[in-house]
mmCIF file of C-alpha atoms in Angstrom:
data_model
loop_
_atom_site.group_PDB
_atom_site.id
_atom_site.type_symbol
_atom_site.label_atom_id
_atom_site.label_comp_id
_atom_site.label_asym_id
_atom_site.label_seq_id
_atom_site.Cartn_x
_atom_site.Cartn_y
_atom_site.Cartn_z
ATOM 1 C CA UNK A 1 13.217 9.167 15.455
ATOM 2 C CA UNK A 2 10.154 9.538 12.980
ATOM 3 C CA UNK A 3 7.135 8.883 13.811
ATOM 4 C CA UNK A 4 4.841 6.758 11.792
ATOM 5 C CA UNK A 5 2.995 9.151 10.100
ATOM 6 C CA UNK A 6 6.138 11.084 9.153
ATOM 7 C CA UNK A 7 7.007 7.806 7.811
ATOM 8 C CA UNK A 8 4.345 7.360 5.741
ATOM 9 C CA UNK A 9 3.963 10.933 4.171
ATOM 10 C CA UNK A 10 7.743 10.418 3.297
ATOM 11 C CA UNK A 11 7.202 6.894 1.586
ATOM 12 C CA UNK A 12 4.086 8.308 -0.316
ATOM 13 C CA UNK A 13 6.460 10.956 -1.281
ATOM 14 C CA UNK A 14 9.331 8.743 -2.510
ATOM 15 C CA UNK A 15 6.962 6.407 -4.431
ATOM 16 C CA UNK A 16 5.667 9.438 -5.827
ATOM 17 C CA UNK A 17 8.985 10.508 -7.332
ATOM 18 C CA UNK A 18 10.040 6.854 -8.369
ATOM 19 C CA UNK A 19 6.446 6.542 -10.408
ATOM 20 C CA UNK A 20 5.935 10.172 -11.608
ATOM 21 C CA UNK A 21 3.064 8.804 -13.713
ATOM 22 C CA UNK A 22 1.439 6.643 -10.809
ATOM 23 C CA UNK A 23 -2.214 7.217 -10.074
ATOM 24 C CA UNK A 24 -1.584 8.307 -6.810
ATOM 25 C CA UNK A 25 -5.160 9.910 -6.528
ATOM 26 C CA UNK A 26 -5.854 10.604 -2.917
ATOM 27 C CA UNK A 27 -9.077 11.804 -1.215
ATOM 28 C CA UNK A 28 -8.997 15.219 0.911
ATOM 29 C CA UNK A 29 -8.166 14.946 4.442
ATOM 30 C CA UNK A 30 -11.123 14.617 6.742
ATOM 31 C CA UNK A 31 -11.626 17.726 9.606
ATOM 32 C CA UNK A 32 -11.230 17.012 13.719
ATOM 33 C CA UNK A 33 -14.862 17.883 13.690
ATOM 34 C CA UNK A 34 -15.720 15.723 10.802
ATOM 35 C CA UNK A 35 -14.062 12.718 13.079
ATOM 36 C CA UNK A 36 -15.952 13.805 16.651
ATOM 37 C CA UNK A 37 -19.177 13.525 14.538
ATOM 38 C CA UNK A 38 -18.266 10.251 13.692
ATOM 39 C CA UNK A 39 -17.539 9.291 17.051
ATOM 40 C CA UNK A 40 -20.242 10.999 18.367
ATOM 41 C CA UNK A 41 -22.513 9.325 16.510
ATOM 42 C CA UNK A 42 -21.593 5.724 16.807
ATOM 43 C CA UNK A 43 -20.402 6.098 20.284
ATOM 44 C CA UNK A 44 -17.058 5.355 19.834
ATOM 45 C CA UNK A 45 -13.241 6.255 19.925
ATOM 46 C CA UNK A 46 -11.421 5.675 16.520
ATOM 47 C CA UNK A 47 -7.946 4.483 16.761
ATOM 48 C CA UNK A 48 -5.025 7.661 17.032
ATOM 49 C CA UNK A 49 -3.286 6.284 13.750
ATOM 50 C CA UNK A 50 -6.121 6.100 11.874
ATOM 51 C CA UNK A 51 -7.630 10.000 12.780
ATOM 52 C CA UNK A 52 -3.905 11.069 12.280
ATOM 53 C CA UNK A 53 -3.852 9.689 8.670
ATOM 54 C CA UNK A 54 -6.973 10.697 7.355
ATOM 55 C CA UNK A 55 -6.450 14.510 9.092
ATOM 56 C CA UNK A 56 -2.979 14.764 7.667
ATOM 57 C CA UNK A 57 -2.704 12.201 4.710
ATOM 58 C CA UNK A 58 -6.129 11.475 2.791
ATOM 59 C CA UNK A 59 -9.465 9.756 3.931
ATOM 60 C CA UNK A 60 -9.612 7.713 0.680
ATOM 61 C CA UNK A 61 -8.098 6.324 -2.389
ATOM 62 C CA UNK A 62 -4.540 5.675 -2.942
ATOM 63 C CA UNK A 63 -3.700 2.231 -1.092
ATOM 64 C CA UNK A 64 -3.835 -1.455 -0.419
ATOM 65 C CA UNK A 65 -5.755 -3.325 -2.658
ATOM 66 C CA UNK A 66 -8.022 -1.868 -4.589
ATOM 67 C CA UNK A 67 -7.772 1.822 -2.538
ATOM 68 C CA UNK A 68 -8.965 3.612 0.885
ATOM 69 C CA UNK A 69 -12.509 3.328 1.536
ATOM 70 C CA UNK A 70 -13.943 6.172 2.514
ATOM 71 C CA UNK A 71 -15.080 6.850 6.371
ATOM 72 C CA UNK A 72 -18.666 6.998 5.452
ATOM 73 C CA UNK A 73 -18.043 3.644 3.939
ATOM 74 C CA UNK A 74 -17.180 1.946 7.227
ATOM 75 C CA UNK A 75 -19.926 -0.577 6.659
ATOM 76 C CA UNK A 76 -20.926 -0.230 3.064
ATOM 77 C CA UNK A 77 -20.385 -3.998 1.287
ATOM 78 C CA UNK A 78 -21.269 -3.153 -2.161
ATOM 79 C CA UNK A 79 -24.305 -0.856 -1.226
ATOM 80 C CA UNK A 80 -25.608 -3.587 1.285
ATOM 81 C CA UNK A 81 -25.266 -2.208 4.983
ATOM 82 C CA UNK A 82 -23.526 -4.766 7.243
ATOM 83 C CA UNK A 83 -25.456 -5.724 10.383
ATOM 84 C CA UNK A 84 -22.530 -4.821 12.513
ATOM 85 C CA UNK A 85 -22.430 -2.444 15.485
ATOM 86 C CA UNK A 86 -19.632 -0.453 16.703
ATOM 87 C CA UNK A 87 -20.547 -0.114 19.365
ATOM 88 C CA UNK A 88 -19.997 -3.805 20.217
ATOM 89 C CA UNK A 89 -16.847 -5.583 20.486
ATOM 90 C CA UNK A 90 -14.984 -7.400 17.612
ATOM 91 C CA UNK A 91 -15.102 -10.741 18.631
ATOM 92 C CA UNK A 92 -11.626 -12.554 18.034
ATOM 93 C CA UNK A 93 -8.232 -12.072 18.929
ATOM 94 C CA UNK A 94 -6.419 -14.881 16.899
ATOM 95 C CA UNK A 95 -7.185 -16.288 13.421
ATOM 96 C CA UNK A 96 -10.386 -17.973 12.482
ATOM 97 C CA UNK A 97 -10.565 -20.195 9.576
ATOM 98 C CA UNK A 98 -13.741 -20.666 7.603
ATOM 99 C CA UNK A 99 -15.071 -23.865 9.720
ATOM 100 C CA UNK A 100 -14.836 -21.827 12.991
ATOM 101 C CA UNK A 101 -16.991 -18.854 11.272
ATOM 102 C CA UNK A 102 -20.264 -20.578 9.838
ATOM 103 C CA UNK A 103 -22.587 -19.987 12.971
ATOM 104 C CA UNK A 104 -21.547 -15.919 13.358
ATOM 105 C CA UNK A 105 -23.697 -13.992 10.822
ATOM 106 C CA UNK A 106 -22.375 -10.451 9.273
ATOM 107 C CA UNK A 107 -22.693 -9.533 13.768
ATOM 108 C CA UNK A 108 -18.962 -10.961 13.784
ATOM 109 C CA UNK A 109 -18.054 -7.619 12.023
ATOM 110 C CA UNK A 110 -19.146 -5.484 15.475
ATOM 111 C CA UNK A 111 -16.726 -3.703 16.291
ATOM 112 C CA UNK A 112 -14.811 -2.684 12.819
ATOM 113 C CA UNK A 113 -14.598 -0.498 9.694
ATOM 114 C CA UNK A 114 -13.620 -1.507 6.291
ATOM 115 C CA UNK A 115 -11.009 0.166 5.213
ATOM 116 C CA UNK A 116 -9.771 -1.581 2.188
ATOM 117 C CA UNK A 117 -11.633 -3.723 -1.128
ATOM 118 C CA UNK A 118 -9.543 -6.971 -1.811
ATOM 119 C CA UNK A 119 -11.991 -7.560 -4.682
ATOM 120 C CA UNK A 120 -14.506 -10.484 -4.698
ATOM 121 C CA UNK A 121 -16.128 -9.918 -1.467
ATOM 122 C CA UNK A 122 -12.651 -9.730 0.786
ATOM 123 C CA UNK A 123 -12.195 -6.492 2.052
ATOM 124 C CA UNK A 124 -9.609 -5.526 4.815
ATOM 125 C CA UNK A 125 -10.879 -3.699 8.223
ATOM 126 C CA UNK A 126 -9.354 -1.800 11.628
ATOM 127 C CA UNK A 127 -11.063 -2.871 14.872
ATOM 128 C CA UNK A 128 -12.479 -0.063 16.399
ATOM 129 C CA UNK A 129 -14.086 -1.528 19.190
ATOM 130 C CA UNK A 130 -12.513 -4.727 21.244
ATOM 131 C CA UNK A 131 -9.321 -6.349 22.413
ATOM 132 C CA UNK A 132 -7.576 -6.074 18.817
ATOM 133 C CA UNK A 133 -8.379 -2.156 19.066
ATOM 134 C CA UNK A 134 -6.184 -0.506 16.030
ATOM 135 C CA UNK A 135 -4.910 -3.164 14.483
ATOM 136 C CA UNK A 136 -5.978 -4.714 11.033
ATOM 137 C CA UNK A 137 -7.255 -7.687 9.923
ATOM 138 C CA UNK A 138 -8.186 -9.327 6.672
ATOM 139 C CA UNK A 139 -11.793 -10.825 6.394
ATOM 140 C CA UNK A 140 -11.457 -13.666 3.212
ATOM 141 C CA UNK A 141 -13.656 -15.612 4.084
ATOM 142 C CA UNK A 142 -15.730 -15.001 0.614
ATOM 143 C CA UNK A 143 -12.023 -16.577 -0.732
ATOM 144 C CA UNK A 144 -12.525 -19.094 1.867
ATOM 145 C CA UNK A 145 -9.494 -17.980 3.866
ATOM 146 C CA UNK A 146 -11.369 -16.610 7.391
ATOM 147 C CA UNK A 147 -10.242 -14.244 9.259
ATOM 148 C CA UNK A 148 -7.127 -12.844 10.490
ATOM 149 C CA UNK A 149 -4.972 -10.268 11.900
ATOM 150 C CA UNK A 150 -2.457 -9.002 9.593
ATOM 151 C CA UNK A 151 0.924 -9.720 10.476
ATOM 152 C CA UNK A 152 5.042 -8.452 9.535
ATOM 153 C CA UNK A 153 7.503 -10.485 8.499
ATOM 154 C CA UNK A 154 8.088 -10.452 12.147
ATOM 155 C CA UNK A 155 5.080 -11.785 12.951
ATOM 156 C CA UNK A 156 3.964 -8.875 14.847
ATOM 157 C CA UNK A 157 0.088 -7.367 13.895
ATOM 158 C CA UNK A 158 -0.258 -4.336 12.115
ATOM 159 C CA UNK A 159 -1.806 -1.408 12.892
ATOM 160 C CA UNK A 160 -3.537 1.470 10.782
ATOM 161 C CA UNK A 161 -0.160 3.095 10.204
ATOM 162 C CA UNK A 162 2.103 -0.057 9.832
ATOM 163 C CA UNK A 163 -0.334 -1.834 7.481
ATOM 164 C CA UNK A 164 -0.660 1.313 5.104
ATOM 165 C CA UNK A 165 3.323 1.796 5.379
ATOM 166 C CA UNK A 166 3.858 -1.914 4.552
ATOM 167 C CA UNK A 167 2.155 -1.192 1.454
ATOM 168 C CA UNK A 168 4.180 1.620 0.568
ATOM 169 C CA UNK A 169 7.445 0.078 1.347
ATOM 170 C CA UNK A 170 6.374 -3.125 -1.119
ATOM 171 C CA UNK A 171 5.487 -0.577 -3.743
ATOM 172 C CA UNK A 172 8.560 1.324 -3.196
ATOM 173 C CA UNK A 173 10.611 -2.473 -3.889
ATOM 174 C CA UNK A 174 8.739 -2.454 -7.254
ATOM 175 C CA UNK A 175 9.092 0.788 -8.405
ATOM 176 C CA UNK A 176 13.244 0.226 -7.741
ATOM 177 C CA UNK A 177 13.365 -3.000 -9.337
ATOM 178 C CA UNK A 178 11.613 -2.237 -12.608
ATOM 179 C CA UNK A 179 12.240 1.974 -12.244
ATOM 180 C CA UNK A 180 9.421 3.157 -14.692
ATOM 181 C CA UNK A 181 11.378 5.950 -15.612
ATOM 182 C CA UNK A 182 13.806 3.858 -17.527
#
């Protein structure tokens, strides 16, 4: 059976041959040492899927959304540091919708990186510290849509690997429905 990461590094590969032309531009992988600094220096652990991908598949660019951030991103909102610690826990486990949010401050983002730009404020994190540990959520609550885990069409949340996969597998759809190459 493959493992996730196989998974992944094939699907990148297959879109890759279905959209020769793609902008596919992909960051270079990140060092073990470059990640124990990281962890070293916020005190923390980052989630196995996450150090596997950007060791072995990129540490920015090609993906959801408008691309990868960067790991030296993790709380960059348009050049405006986030008041979050990782150190701390993230603080929910289920959806919140924007009514249930207005008395946390930018604090409810302990506990996370960004990982992804939605555009217009939204951007799409991994927990890194709490109960949801390695799994992804969506914060929209700019598009007035809260916060929430991501899910499958099983319901099930996503982690690092599964979220980034998902992505691939809807491109992959595309790319065989309206085959550029034609």
């Amino acid at each position: 059976m493959k493992s996730k990461l196989e998974k992944v590094k094939e699907n990148l590969q297959k879109l890759i041959e279905l959209n020769p032309k793609g902008n596919f531009k992909i960051g270079r992988c990140l060092t073990l040492k470059e990640i124990e600094l990281f962890e070293i220096n916020h005190k923390i652990k980052l989630p196995e899927e996450y150090i596997d991908f950007v060791t072995n598949v990129a540490c920015f660019g090609f993906g959801p959304n408008q691309g990868l951030l960067p790991l030296n991103q993790y709380n960059d909102l348009r050049h405006r540091i986030l008041e979050n610690d990782l150190q701390k826990e993230f603080p929910f486990t289920e959806k919140k919708e924007d009514d249930e949010l207005y008395h946390f401050d930018d604090s409810l983002l302990n506990g996370v990186i960004l990982i992804s730009d939605c555009g217009c404020g939204d951007f799409e994190i991994l927990i890194v510290n709490g109960e949801e540990y390695g799994n992804v959520w969506g914060d929209y609550r700019v598009s007035c849509n809260g916060m929430m885990p991501l899910k499958n069409i099983k319901n099930e949340k996503l982690s690092f690997l599964d979220w980034y996969n998902q992505f691939l597998e809807k491109q992959i759809d595309y790319y065989k429905k309206y085959n550029p190459k034609e």
